[in-house]
């Protein structure tokens, strides 16, 4: 991304068209104000950019509807992990990640919306509506964050032995907090508790044939634009303090390192309702993109919140003050390893409906 003499970005790259390997990339200069273009174009492009968002097992369980002055976000039940996530917490959280991505893309374009979360009890699949857009001028920080969306990936291998700078960890914490969600960084004793909970959750899930069948389905769909291909999964169990999920396969090379310098944390809040799950996803996105900007690897650890007993363990670690939404590992990426490839993405036509504004896009 080019910068002017003051270090401000002069270009923002938008993904539009195909979101897979043949993704079309359009580069536009902020010399012409983005708000000179139709709002509908900004909405469509923001929805397309949200396709970069991570989701549980790369299910991408979202669908956007572009209206003349509104952007609506719905969950897609066909991509819901109903065995692993029966109450839909991770389903809605994944949509929250996409919602934050879209919000950032709109800020980079110079638009600030009113966000209505879970706006209509009569439409349970409608999780967010963006409306009331105000032109606020292109945000240079958001423009940089859009770039992070496109390079972010999930690396489940051990991180380096270099600790995360305290100032960087503070920025990641503040990014989550600005979205109304807390990040508790775990001490050494709590790391051991988290590791034990992860092992217990894995044992429970291994005893569920239905869950194993669901997992196998979503780890064999990479050619369909979703799921996890072998090249992003470690070829063997990495040496980590908290065990990661065992996908049972993988071709990503793993070195001899450990993650002793890694930081573990829990995103949590005081409510346990769909709107709070959505905000948790927005906070995860904000934390992850901030981490990406600083070269920090973030890996969500969802197993411990999928099993009721281990989720209660996490509640106890929070002193009963709130509800855990997801745990995570943070660490500086191992410089001796190239990053894993990006997971596949659905074609934008499968996730964004622009039929109501056809002819208004430019």
Short mmCIF file of N, CA and C in Angstrom, two decimals, residues 36-155:
data_model
loop_
_atom_site.label_atom_id
_atom_site.label_comp_id
_atom_site.label_asym_id
_atom_site.label_seq_id
_atom_site.Cartn_x
_atom_site.Cartn_y
_atom_site.Cartn_z
N UNK A 36 -18.10 10.18 -3.12
CA UNK A 36 -18.61 10.67 -4.40
C UNK A 36 -19.25 9.55 -5.20
N UNK A 37 -18.96 8.32 -4.84
CA UNK A 37 -19.56 7.17 -5.50
C UNK A 37 -20.87 6.82 -4.81
N UNK A 38 -21.75 6.06 -5.48
CA UNK A 38 -23.02 5.70 -4.84
C UNK A 38 -22.80 4.92 -3.55
N UNK A 39 -23.65 5.17 -2.57
CA UNK A 39 -23.59 4.43 -1.32
C UNK A 39 -23.77 2.94 -1.58
N UNK A 40 -24.64 2.59 -2.52
CA UNK A 40 -24.88 1.17 -2.80
C UNK A 40 -23.60 0.45 -3.21
N UNK A 41 -22.71 1.15 -3.93
CA UNK A 41 -21.44 0.54 -4.33
C UNK A 41 -20.59 0.26 -3.10
N UNK A 42 -20.52 1.23 -2.18
CA UNK A 42 -19.75 1.03 -0.95
C UNK A 42 -20.32 -0.12 -0.13
N UNK A 43 -21.65 -0.24 -0.07
CA UNK A 43 -22.27 -1.32 0.69
C UNK A 43 -21.94 -2.68 0.08
N UNK A 44 -22.05 -2.77 -1.23
CA UNK A 44 -21.76 -4.04 -1.91
C UNK A 44 -20.30 -4.43 -1.72
N UNK A 45 -19.40 -3.46 -1.84
CA UNK A 45 -17.98 -3.77 -1.70
C UNK A 45 -17.63 -4.13 -0.26
N UNK A 46 -18.27 -3.49 0.71
CA UNK A 46 -18.02 -3.82 2.11
C UNK A 46 -18.50 -5.24 2.41
N UNK A 47 -19.65 -5.61 1.88
CA UNK A 47 -20.15 -6.97 2.07
C UNK A 47 -19.21 -7.99 1.43
N UNK A 48 -18.67 -7.64 0.26
CA UNK A 48 -17.71 -8.52 -0.39
C UNK A 48 -16.43 -8.63 0.42
N UNK A 49 -15.95 -7.53 0.97
CA UNK A 49 -14.73 -7.54 1.77
C UNK A 49 -14.92 -8.37 3.03
N UNK A 50 -16.13 -8.39 3.57
CA UNK A 50 -16.40 -9.18 4.77
C UNK A 50 -16.21 -10.67 4.52
N UNK A 51 -16.17 -11.07 3.25
CA UNK A 51 -15.91 -12.47 2.93
C UNK A 51 -14.54 -12.95 3.37
N UNK A 52 -13.62 -12.01 3.67
CA UNK A 52 -12.31 -12.39 4.18
C UNK A 52 -12.36 -12.84 5.63
N UNK A 53 -13.48 -12.63 6.31
CA UNK A 53 -13.55 -12.88 7.74
C UNK A 53 -13.35 -14.36 8.06
N UNK A 54 -12.66 -14.65 9.17
CA UNK A 54 -12.58 -16.04 9.62
C UNK A 54 -13.89 -16.47 10.26
N UNK A 55 -14.12 -17.77 10.29
CA UNK A 55 -15.34 -18.30 10.89
C UNK A 55 -15.05 -19.70 11.42
N UNK A 56 -15.91 -20.20 12.28
CA UNK A 56 -15.69 -21.51 12.87
C UNK A 56 -15.62 -22.56 11.75
N UNK A 57 -14.48 -23.25 11.68
CA UNK A 57 -14.20 -24.26 10.65
C UNK A 57 -14.40 -23.74 9.23
N UNK A 58 -14.25 -22.42 9.07
CA UNK A 58 -14.39 -21.79 7.76
C UNK A 58 -15.74 -22.12 7.11
N UNK A 59 -16.80 -22.07 7.92
CA UNK A 59 -18.14 -22.33 7.39
C UNK A 59 -18.74 -21.12 6.68
N UNK A 60 -18.23 -19.92 6.99
CA UNK A 60 -18.72 -18.67 6.38
C UNK A 60 -20.26 -18.60 6.43
N UNK A 61 -20.83 -18.65 7.64
CA UNK A 61 -22.29 -18.80 7.77
C UNK A 61 -23.06 -17.49 7.71
N UNK A 62 -22.77 -16.67 6.70
CA UNK A 62 -23.41 -15.35 6.62
C UNK A 62 -23.94 -15.09 5.22
N UNK A 63 -24.91 -14.20 5.16
CA UNK A 63 -25.43 -13.74 3.87
C UNK A 63 -25.84 -12.29 4.01
N UNK A 64 -25.41 -11.48 3.04
CA UNK A 64 -25.67 -10.04 3.06
C UNK A 64 -26.72 -9.69 2.01
N UNK A 65 -27.58 -8.73 2.35
CA UNK A 65 -28.54 -8.17 1.40
C UNK A 65 -28.27 -6.67 1.29
N UNK A 66 -27.97 -6.23 0.08
CA UNK A 66 -27.69 -4.81 -0.17
C UNK A 66 -28.98 -4.14 -0.63
N UNK A 67 -29.41 -3.13 0.11
CA UNK A 67 -30.59 -2.34 -0.22
C UNK A 67 -30.13 -0.92 -0.54
N UNK A 68 -30.99 -0.06 -1.06
CA UNK A 68 -30.54 1.29 -1.47
C UNK A 68 -29.80 2.07 -0.40
N UNK A 69 -30.21 1.98 0.86
CA UNK A 69 -29.52 2.73 1.92
C UNK A 69 -29.31 1.89 3.17
N UNK A 70 -29.32 0.56 3.00
CA UNK A 70 -29.24 -0.35 4.14
C UNK A 70 -28.46 -1.60 3.74
N UNK A 71 -27.75 -2.17 4.72
CA UNK A 71 -27.06 -3.44 4.53
C UNK A 71 -27.54 -4.38 5.63
N UNK A 72 -28.06 -5.54 5.24
CA UNK A 72 -28.59 -6.50 6.21
C UNK A 72 -27.72 -7.76 6.24
N UNK A 73 -27.54 -8.29 7.44
CA UNK A 73 -26.72 -9.49 7.64
C UNK A 73 -27.58 -10.58 8.27
N UNK A 74 -27.58 -11.74 7.62
CA UNK A 74 -28.34 -12.89 8.12
C UNK A 74 -27.43 -14.11 8.29
N UNK A 75 -27.80 -14.96 9.24
CA UNK A 75 -27.10 -16.23 9.37
C UNK A 75 -27.64 -17.19 8.32
N UNK A 76 -26.80 -18.13 7.93
CA UNK A 76 -27.20 -19.17 6.96
C UNK A 76 -27.24 -20.49 7.71
N UNK A 77 -28.45 -21.00 7.95
CA UNK A 77 -28.60 -22.20 8.77
C UNK A 77 -27.98 -23.43 8.11
N UNK A 78 -27.88 -23.44 6.79
CA UNK A 78 -27.30 -24.59 6.12
C UNK A 78 -25.81 -24.73 6.43
N UNK A 79 -25.18 -23.65 6.92
CA UNK A 79 -23.76 -23.72 7.26
C UNK A 79 -23.56 -23.61 8.78
N UNK A 80 -24.56 -24.06 9.51
CA UNK A 80 -24.52 -24.06 10.97
C UNK A 80 -24.01 -25.42 11.45
N UNK A 81 -23.03 -25.43 12.33
CA UNK A 81 -22.53 -26.67 12.93
C UNK A 81 -23.47 -27.05 14.07
N UNK A 82 -24.55 -27.72 13.74
CA UNK A 82 -25.64 -27.93 14.70
C UNK A 82 -25.28 -28.91 15.81
N UNK A 83 -24.33 -29.81 15.58
CA UNK A 83 -23.92 -30.74 16.63
C UNK A 83 -22.91 -30.08 17.55
N UNK A 84 -21.89 -29.49 16.97
CA UNK A 84 -20.83 -28.83 17.74
C UNK A 84 -21.35 -27.59 18.46
N UNK A 85 -22.30 -26.89 17.85
CA UNK A 85 -22.72 -25.57 18.32
C UNK A 85 -24.25 -25.49 18.33
N UNK A 86 -24.92 -26.33 19.13
CA UNK A 86 -26.38 -26.42 19.05
C UNK A 86 -27.12 -25.11 19.34
N UNK A 87 -26.60 -24.28 20.23
CA UNK A 87 -27.28 -23.03 20.56
C UNK A 87 -26.94 -21.90 19.60
N UNK A 88 -25.98 -22.13 18.71
CA UNK A 88 -25.66 -21.13 17.69
C UNK A 88 -24.75 -20.02 18.17
N UNK A 89 -24.04 -20.20 19.29
CA UNK A 89 -23.16 -19.14 19.77
C UNK A 89 -22.05 -18.85 18.76
N UNK A 90 -21.38 -19.92 18.30
CA UNK A 90 -20.27 -19.72 17.36
C UNK A 90 -20.77 -19.32 15.99
N UNK A 91 -21.99 -19.72 15.65
CA UNK A 91 -22.62 -19.29 14.40
C UNK A 91 -22.75 -17.78 14.38
N UNK A 92 -23.35 -17.22 15.44
CA UNK A 92 -23.57 -15.78 15.52
C UNK A 92 -22.24 -15.05 15.71
N UNK A 93 -21.34 -15.62 16.52
CA UNK A 93 -20.03 -15.01 16.71
C UNK A 93 -19.30 -14.87 15.37
N UNK A 94 -19.37 -15.91 14.54
CA UNK A 94 -18.72 -15.84 13.22
C UNK A 94 -19.31 -14.71 12.39
N UNK A 95 -20.63 -14.55 12.46
CA UNK A 95 -21.26 -13.45 11.73
C UNK A 95 -20.82 -12.10 12.30
N UNK A 96 -20.55 -12.05 13.61
CA UNK A 96 -20.06 -10.82 14.20
C UNK A 96 -18.69 -10.44 13.66
N UNK A 97 -17.83 -11.44 13.39
CA UNK A 97 -16.53 -11.15 12.79
C UNK A 97 -16.73 -10.51 11.42
N UNK A 98 -17.64 -11.09 10.62
CA UNK A 98 -17.92 -10.53 9.30
C UNK A 98 -18.51 -9.13 9.40
N UNK A 99 -19.36 -8.91 10.40
CA UNK A 99 -19.96 -7.58 10.59
C UNK A 99 -18.87 -6.54 10.86
N UNK A 100 -17.92 -6.86 11.72
CA UNK A 100 -16.84 -5.91 12.00
C UNK A 100 -16.01 -5.66 10.75
N UNK A 101 -15.72 -6.70 9.98
CA UNK A 101 -14.98 -6.51 8.73
C UNK A 101 -15.72 -5.52 7.82
N UNK A 102 -17.02 -5.67 7.70
CA UNK A 102 -17.80 -4.77 6.84
C UNK A 102 -17.78 -3.35 7.39
N UNK A 103 -17.89 -3.20 8.69
CA UNK A 103 -17.86 -1.87 9.29
C UNK A 103 -16.54 -1.16 9.00
N UNK A 104 -15.43 -1.92 9.11
CA UNK A 104 -14.12 -1.33 8.84
C UNK A 104 -14.00 -0.93 7.38
N UNK A 105 -14.48 -1.80 6.49
CA UNK A 105 -14.42 -1.49 5.06
C UNK A 105 -15.23 -0.23 4.74
N UNK A 106 -16.36 -0.05 5.40
CA UNK A 106 -17.18 1.15 5.20
C UNK A 106 -16.46 2.39 5.75
N UNK A 107 -15.80 2.24 6.90
CA UNK A 107 -15.05 3.37 7.46
C UNK A 107 -13.92 3.78 6.51
N UNK A 108 -13.29 2.80 5.88
CA UNK A 108 -12.24 3.11 4.91
C UNK A 108 -12.79 3.87 3.72
N UNK A 109 -14.07 3.66 3.43
CA UNK A 109 -14.74 4.35 2.34
C UNK A 109 -15.29 5.71 2.76
N UNK A 110 -15.29 5.97 4.08
CA UNK A 110 -15.80 7.25 4.56
C UNK A 110 -17.24 7.23 5.00
N UNK A 111 -17.75 6.04 5.37
CA UNK A 111 -19.15 5.93 5.80
C UNK A 111 -19.22 5.37 7.22
N UNK A 112 -20.05 5.98 8.05
CA UNK A 112 -20.30 5.49 9.41
C UNK A 112 -21.78 5.17 9.54
N UNK A 113 -22.13 3.91 9.84
CA UNK A 113 -23.54 3.54 9.94
C UNK A 113 -24.05 3.51 11.38
N UNK A 114 -25.35 3.46 11.50
CA UNK A 114 -25.99 3.05 12.74
C UNK A 114 -26.12 1.53 12.65
N UNK A 115 -25.62 0.82 13.65
CA UNK A 115 -25.66 -0.64 13.64
C UNK A 115 -26.77 -1.11 14.58
N UNK A 116 -27.75 -1.80 14.02
CA UNK A 116 -28.83 -2.39 14.80
C UNK A 116 -28.54 -3.89 14.91
N UNK A 117 -28.27 -4.35 16.13
CA UNK A 117 -27.95 -5.76 16.34
C UNK A 117 -29.19 -6.54 16.76
N UNK A 118 -29.42 -7.65 16.12
CA UNK A 118 -30.60 -8.50 16.35
C UNK A 118 -31.83 -7.60 16.39
N UNK A 119 -32.14 -6.92 15.28
CA UNK A 119 -33.14 -5.84 15.30
C UNK A 119 -34.60 -6.28 15.30
N UNK A 120 -34.90 -7.54 14.93
CA UNK A 120 -36.29 -7.93 14.76
C UNK A 120 -36.51 -9.33 15.31
N UNK A 121 -37.16 -9.46 16.47
CA UNK A 121 -37.41 -10.79 17.05
C UNK A 121 -38.20 -11.71 16.11
N UNK A 122 -38.95 -11.11 15.20
CA UNK A 122 -39.72 -11.91 14.25
C UNK A 122 -38.89 -12.49 13.12
N UNK A 123 -37.63 -12.03 13.00
CA UNK A 123 -36.72 -12.55 11.98
C UNK A 123 -35.44 -13.03 12.67
N UNK A 124 -35.46 -14.22 13.25
CA UNK A 124 -34.31 -14.68 14.03
C UNK A 124 -33.02 -14.82 13.23
N UNK A 125 -33.14 -14.98 11.92
CA UNK A 125 -31.93 -15.11 11.11
C UNK A 125 -31.29 -13.75 10.79
N UNK A 126 -32.04 -12.67 10.98
CA UNK A 126 -31.51 -11.33 10.75
C UNK A 126 -30.75 -10.89 11.99
N UNK A 127 -29.42 -10.87 11.92
CA UNK A 127 -28.63 -10.58 13.11
C UNK A 127 -28.14 -9.14 13.17
N UNK A 128 -28.14 -8.44 12.04
CA UNK A 128 -27.70 -7.04 12.07
C UNK A 128 -28.23 -6.29 10.87
N UNK A 129 -28.46 -5.00 11.11
CA UNK A 129 -28.87 -4.10 10.04
C UNK A 129 -28.04 -2.83 10.16
N UNK A 130 -27.38 -2.44 9.07
CA UNK A 130 -26.59 -1.21 9.02
C UNK A 130 -27.38 -0.20 8.22
N UNK A 131 -27.65 0.95 8.84
CA UNK A 131 -28.47 1.96 8.20
C UNK A 131 -28.04 3.34 8.72
N UNK A 132 -28.76 4.38 8.31
CA UNK A 132 -28.46 5.73 8.80
C UNK A 132 -27.04 6.16 8.50
N UNK A 133 -26.55 5.88 7.30
CA UNK A 133 -25.15 6.15 6.96
C UNK A 133 -24.86 7.65 6.91
N UNK A 134 -23.72 8.02 7.52
CA UNK A 134 -23.26 9.41 7.48
C UNK A 134 -21.87 9.45 6.84
N UNK A 135 -21.65 10.38 5.90
CA UNK A 135 -20.30 10.52 5.34
C UNK A 135 -19.38 11.18 6.35
N UNK A 136 -18.29 10.50 6.70
CA UNK A 136 -17.39 11.01 7.73
C UNK A 136 -15.96 11.17 7.23
N UNK A 137 -15.74 10.91 5.95
CA UNK A 137 -14.39 11.01 5.41
C UNK A 137 -13.64 9.71 5.59
N UNK A 138 -12.86 9.34 4.60
CA UNK A 138 -12.12 8.09 4.64
C UNK A 138 -11.19 8.06 5.85
N UNK A 139 -11.21 6.97 6.59
CA UNK A 139 -10.42 6.80 7.80
C UNK A 139 -9.10 6.10 7.45
N UNK A 140 -7.95 6.79 7.54
CA UNK A 140 -6.67 6.16 7.19
C UNK A 140 -6.38 4.90 8.00
N UNK A 141 -6.75 4.91 9.29
CA UNK A 141 -6.51 3.73 10.11
C UNK A 141 -7.33 2.55 9.60
N UNK A 142 -8.58 2.81 9.22
CA UNK A 142 -9.42 1.74 8.68
C UNK A 142 -8.87 1.24 7.35
N UNK A 143 -8.28 2.14 6.56
CA UNK A 143 -7.70 1.74 5.29
C UNK A 143 -6.54 0.76 5.52
N UNK A 144 -5.74 1.01 6.55
CA UNK A 144 -4.66 0.07 6.87
C UNK A 144 -5.23 -1.26 7.35
N UNK A 145 -6.32 -1.19 8.11
CA UNK A 145 -6.92 -2.41 8.64
C UNK A 145 -7.52 -3.26 7.53
N UNK A 146 -8.06 -2.62 6.51
CA UNK A 146 -8.57 -3.37 5.35
C UNK A 146 -7.45 -4.20 4.75
N UNK A 147 -6.25 -3.65 4.68
CA UNK A 147 -5.12 -4.42 4.17
C UNK A 147 -4.85 -5.63 5.06
N UNK A 148 -5.00 -5.47 6.36
CA UNK A 148 -4.78 -6.60 7.28
C UNK A 148 -5.79 -7.72 7.04
N UNK A 149 -7.01 -7.38 6.66
CA UNK A 149 -8.02 -8.40 6.37
C UNK A 149 -7.52 -9.37 5.29
N UNK A 150 -6.79 -8.82 4.33
CA UNK A 150 -6.41 -9.61 3.17
C UNK A 150 -5.17 -10.47 3.41
N UNK A 151 -4.38 -10.14 4.43
CA UNK A 151 -3.18 -10.93 4.72
C UNK A 151 -3.35 -11.81 5.96
N UNK A 152 -4.38 -11.57 6.74
CA UNK A 152 -4.61 -12.35 7.96
C UNK A 152 -4.81 -13.83 7.63
N UNK A 153 -4.27 -14.70 8.47
CA UNK A 153 -4.50 -16.13 8.32
C UNK A 153 -4.41 -16.77 9.70
N UNK A 154 -4.76 -18.04 9.78
CA UNK A 154 -4.71 -18.79 11.03
C UNK A 154 -3.55 -19.77 10.96
N UNK A 155 -2.59 -19.62 11.87
CA UNK A 155 -1.42 -20.50 11.91
C UNK A 155 -1.45 -21.25 13.24
#
